[in-house]
XYZ file of C-alpha atoms in Angstrom:
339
model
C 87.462 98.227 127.614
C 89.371 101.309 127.369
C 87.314 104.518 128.951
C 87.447 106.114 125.629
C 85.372 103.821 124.202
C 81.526 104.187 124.156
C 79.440 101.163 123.525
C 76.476 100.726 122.077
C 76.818 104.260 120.213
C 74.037 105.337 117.515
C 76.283 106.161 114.124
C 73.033 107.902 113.106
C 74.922 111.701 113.444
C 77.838 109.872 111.722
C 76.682 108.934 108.513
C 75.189 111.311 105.549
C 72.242 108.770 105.269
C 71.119 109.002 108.598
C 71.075 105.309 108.750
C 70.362 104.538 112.700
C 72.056 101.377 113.635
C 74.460 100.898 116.550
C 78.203 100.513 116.750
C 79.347 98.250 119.298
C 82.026 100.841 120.685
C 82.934 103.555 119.015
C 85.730 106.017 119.599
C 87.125 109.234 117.769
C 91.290 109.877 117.030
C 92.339 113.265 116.660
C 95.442 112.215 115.827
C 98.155 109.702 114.763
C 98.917 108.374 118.512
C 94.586 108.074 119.283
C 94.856 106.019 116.261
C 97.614 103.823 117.411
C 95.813 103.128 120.467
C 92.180 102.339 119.268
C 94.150 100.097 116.755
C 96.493 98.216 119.114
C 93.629 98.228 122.433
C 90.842 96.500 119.406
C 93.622 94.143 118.687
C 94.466 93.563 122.083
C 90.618 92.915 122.396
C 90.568 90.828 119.291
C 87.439 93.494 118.058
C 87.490 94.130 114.353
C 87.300 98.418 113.200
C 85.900 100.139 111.336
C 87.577 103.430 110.210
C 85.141 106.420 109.145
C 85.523 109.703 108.062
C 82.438 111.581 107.363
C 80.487 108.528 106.552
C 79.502 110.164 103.327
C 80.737 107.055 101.158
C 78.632 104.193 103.175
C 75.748 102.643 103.856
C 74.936 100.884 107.061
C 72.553 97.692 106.951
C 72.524 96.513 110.235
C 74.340 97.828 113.993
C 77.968 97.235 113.553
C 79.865 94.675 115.429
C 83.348 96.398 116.042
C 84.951 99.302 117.135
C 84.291 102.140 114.918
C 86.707 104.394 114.520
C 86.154 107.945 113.115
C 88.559 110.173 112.039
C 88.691 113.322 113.498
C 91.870 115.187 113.357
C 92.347 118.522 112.159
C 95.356 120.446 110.887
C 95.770 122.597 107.615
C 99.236 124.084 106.235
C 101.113 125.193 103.385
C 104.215 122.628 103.063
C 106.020 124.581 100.152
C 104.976 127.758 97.981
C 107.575 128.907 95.374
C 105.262 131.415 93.466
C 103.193 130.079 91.774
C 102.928 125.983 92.467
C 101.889 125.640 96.316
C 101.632 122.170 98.065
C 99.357 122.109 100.897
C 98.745 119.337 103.319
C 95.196 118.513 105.756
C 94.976 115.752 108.203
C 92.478 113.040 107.558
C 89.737 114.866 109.773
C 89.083 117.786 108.072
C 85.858 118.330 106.227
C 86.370 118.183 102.622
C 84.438 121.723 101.616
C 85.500 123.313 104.447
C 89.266 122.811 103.091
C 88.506 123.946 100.153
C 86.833 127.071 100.955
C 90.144 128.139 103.367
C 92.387 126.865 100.179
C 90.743 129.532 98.308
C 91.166 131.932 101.073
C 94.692 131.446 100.763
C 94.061 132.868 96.891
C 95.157 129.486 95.358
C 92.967 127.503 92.775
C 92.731 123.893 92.253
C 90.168 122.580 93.996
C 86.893 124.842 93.136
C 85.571 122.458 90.974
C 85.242 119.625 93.679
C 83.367 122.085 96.029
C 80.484 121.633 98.172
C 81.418 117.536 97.782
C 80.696 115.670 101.396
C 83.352 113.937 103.512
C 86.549 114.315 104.679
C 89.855 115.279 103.073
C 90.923 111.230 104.151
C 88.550 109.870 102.560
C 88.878 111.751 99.133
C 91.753 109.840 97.934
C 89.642 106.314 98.677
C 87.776 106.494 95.716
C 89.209 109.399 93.841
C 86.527 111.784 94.296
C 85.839 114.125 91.189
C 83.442 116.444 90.146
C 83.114 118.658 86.949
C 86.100 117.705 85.203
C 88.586 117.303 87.662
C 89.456 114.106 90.396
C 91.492 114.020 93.273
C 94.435 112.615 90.987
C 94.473 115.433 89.058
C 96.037 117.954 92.134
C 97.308 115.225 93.928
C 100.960 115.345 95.377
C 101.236 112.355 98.159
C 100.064 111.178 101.427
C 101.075 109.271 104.707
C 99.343 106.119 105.787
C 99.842 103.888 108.508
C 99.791 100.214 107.250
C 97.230 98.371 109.743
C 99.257 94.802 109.149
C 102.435 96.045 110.133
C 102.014 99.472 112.311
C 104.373 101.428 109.445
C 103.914 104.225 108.533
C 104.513 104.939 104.563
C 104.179 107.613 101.741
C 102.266 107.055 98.412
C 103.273 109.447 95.436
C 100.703 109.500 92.558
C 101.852 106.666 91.081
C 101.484 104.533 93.976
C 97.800 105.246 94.715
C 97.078 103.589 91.217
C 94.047 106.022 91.003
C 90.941 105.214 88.606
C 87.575 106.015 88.059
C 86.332 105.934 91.547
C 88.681 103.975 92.892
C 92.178 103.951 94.326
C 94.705 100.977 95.894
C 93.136 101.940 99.013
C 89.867 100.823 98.102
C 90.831 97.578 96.834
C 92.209 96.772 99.339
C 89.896 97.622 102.541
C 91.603 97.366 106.066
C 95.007 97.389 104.961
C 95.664 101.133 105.109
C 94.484 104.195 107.217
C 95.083 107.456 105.689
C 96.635 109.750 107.974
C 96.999 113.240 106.001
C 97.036 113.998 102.202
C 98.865 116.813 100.296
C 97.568 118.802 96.881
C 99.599 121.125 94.583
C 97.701 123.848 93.869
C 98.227 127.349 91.882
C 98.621 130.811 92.684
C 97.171 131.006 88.984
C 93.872 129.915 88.000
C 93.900 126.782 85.424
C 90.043 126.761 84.565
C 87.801 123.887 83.904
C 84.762 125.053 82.573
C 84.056 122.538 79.518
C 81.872 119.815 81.700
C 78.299 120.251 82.849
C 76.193 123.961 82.921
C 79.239 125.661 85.186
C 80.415 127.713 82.389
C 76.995 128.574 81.070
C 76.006 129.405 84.607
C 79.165 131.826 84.712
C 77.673 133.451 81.480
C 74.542 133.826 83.027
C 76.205 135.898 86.038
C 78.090 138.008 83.773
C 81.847 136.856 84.293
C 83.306 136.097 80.957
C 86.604 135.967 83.465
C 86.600 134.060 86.124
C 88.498 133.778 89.367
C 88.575 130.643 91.361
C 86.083 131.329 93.337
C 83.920 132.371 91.037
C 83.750 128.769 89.527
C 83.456 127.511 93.470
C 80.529 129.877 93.885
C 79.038 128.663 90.692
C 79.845 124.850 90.892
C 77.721 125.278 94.594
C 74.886 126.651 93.459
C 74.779 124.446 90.521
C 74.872 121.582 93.385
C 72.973 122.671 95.669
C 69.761 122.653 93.077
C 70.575 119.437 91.860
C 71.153 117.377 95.265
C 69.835 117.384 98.363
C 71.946 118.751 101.691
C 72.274 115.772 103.568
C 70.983 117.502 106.478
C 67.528 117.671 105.835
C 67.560 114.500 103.469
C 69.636 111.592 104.092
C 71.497 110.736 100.960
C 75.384 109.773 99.906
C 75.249 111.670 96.702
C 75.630 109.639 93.809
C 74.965 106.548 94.238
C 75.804 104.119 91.351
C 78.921 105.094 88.986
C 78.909 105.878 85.723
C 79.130 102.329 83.727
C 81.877 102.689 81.076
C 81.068 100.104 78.585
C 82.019 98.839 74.947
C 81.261 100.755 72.038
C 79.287 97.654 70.462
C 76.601 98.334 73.487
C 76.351 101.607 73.280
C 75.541 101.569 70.151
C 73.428 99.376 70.617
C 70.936 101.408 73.317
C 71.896 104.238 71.091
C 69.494 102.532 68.175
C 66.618 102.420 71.383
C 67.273 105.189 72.544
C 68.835 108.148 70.280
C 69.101 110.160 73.468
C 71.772 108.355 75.178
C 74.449 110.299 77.048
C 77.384 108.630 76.376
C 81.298 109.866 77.099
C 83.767 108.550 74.429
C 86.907 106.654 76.437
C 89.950 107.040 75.021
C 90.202 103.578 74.810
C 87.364 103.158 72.341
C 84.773 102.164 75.248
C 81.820 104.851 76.287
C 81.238 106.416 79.667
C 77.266 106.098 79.979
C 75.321 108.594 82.084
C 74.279 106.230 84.895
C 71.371 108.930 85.981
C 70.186 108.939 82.076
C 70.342 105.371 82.424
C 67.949 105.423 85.496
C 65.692 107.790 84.351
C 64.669 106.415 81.346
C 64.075 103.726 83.047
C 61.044 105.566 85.318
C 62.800 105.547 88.477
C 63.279 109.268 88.971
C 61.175 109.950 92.192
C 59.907 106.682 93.069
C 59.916 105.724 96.594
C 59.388 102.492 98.655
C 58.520 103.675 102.493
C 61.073 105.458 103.160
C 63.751 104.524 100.843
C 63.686 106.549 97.296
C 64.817 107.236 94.409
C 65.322 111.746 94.332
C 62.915 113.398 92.513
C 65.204 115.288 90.491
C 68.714 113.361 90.304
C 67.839 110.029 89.577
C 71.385 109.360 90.476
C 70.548 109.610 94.390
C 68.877 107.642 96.185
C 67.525 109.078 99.564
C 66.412 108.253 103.410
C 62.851 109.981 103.492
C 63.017 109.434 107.518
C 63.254 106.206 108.451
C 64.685 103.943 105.854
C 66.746 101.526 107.083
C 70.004 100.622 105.181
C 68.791 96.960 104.050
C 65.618 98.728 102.629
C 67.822 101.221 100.504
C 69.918 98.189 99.492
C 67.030 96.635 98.016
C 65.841 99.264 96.524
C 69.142 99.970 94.730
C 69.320 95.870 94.306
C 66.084 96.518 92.093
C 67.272 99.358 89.949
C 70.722 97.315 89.295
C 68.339 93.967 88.033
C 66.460 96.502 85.966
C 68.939 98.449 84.672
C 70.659 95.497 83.347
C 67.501 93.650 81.978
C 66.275 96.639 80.078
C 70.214 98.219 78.729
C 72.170 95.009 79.204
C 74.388 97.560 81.460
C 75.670 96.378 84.980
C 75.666 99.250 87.205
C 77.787 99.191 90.146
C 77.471 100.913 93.647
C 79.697 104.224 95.076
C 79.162 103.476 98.579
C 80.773 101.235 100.661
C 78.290 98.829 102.366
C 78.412 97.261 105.550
């Protein structure tokens, strides 16, 4: 095998849950020509790859039989600024907050609300990532992949990316294509989103009746860091089932049960249920199996107290899903990519 890559490599520093199982080699690209290699050297090999970012979006059940690939490169610019609408482009590699903390430096607003979110900026578009009102799609301009079946490399405008709730072309169709760098418009003007979750009462509460960007950055952080753990001292992936959107018939239905529900309306007529609320009722909140648990205050995370191992959390999330859908009738489906 090539010298660059290490076998038998713990991906424990490599993924948010801390899940410690072994990839088979594993090597790092830092940028498009490292990626051209690890791809054509594991073909060459006939070895399968897995591509990683920040391993933020996964969960690891057993020691991985490929090369694993993670994404490394770095690189942050302005592409075009004509006043007031500024397009800015990061490689695949950079850490999501990070870029959004030196996006605000530059005095341009956009992103705040999806601050403090783990990962990296490649990732982002995989699922759509959103927080607080606003998804990827939403400030989303284009981005370059390189089309593993063929070795092209292409451009996807919005359109393209056929962006959903949590979810993306890219995601439906795993292995096909490697996101190389992505590019936002932002604004030299400050378009606020205030109107979902506490972040505009926590504004009130500080006094700002005006806000700047980073003001609602500032605010949307502290908001998260009280209601999730830091990955760093607890293994987690953030939230880890979606939010099941579901007919209006049902959700009326649970609403008879339960007058509390917290329900979205869809434009389509359908309802957005709170997946945590969901969870909670059901008396999840806090419990814990070994290692593998359930947060005790966002029932929407489940957590790595040490040393869980990734079939354990599957279970565990395995039971909640049966439960879930005996007690509500509601099916709820995973965020994070398992392998």
């Amino acid at each position: 095998m090539s010298g660059q890559w290490q076998e038998q490599v713990s991906l424990k520093p490599y993924n948010t849950f801390g899940i410690d199982v072994k990839a088979r080699y594993f090597t790092q690209a830092h940028n498009d020509e490292d990626v051209r290699r690890a791809l054509a050297q594991a073909a060459a090999q006939g070895v399968p790859v897995l591509v990683i970012g920040g391993g933020s979006n996964l969960l690891l059940t057993a020691d991985v039989q490929a090369l694993v690939l993670r994404m490394a490169s770095s690189g942050l610019r302005i592409v075009s600024d004509d006043g007031q609408r500024v397009v800015v482009e990061a490689e695949a590699g950079e850490p999501w907050h990070p870029f959004v903390e030196w996006s605000l430096a530059q005095g341009l607003a956009g992103l705040e609300n999806l601050s403090l979110i783990p990962g990296t900026v490649g990732a982002a578009p995989m699922q759509n990532i959103g927080a607080y009102g606003v998804e990827i799609k939403d400030v989303f301009v284009g981005l370059t992949a390189l089309d593993r079946q063929t070795g092209a490399l292409r451009e996807f405008d919005l359109e393209e990316c056929q962006f959903a709730y949590r979810d993306s072309v890219f995601k439906r169709h795993p292995g096909r294509w490697l996101i190389l760098r992505v590019r936002f418009a932002l604004s030299r003007v400050l378009h606020a989103h205030l109107d979902y979750g506490p972040v505009r009462q926590r504004l009130s509460e500080q006094g700002i009746s005006n806000p700047t960007a980073q003001n609602v950055s500032d605010a949307i952080c502290s908001i998260r860091r009280e209601k999730l753990p830091d990955p760093v001292e607890l293994g987690n992936a953030g939230s880890f089932f979606k939010n099941p959107v579901v007919a209006g018939v049902l959700a009326d239905k649970i609403r008879v049960q339960h007058p509390g529900l917290v329900a979205y309306p869809q434009a389509d007529g359908q309802f957005k249920l709170a997946a945590g609320w969901l969870i909670e009722q059901a008396g999840w909140k806090g419990h814990r199996e070994g290692d593998a648990g359930v947060h005790r205050l966002q029932s929407l995370v489940l957590v790595n107290y040490g040393h869980a191992t990734g079939l354990q959390l599957h279970q565990l999330a395995q039971k909640i899903q049966a439960d879930i859908l005996e007690r509500f009738g509601v099916t709820l489906e995973m965020e994070p990519n398992l392998y």
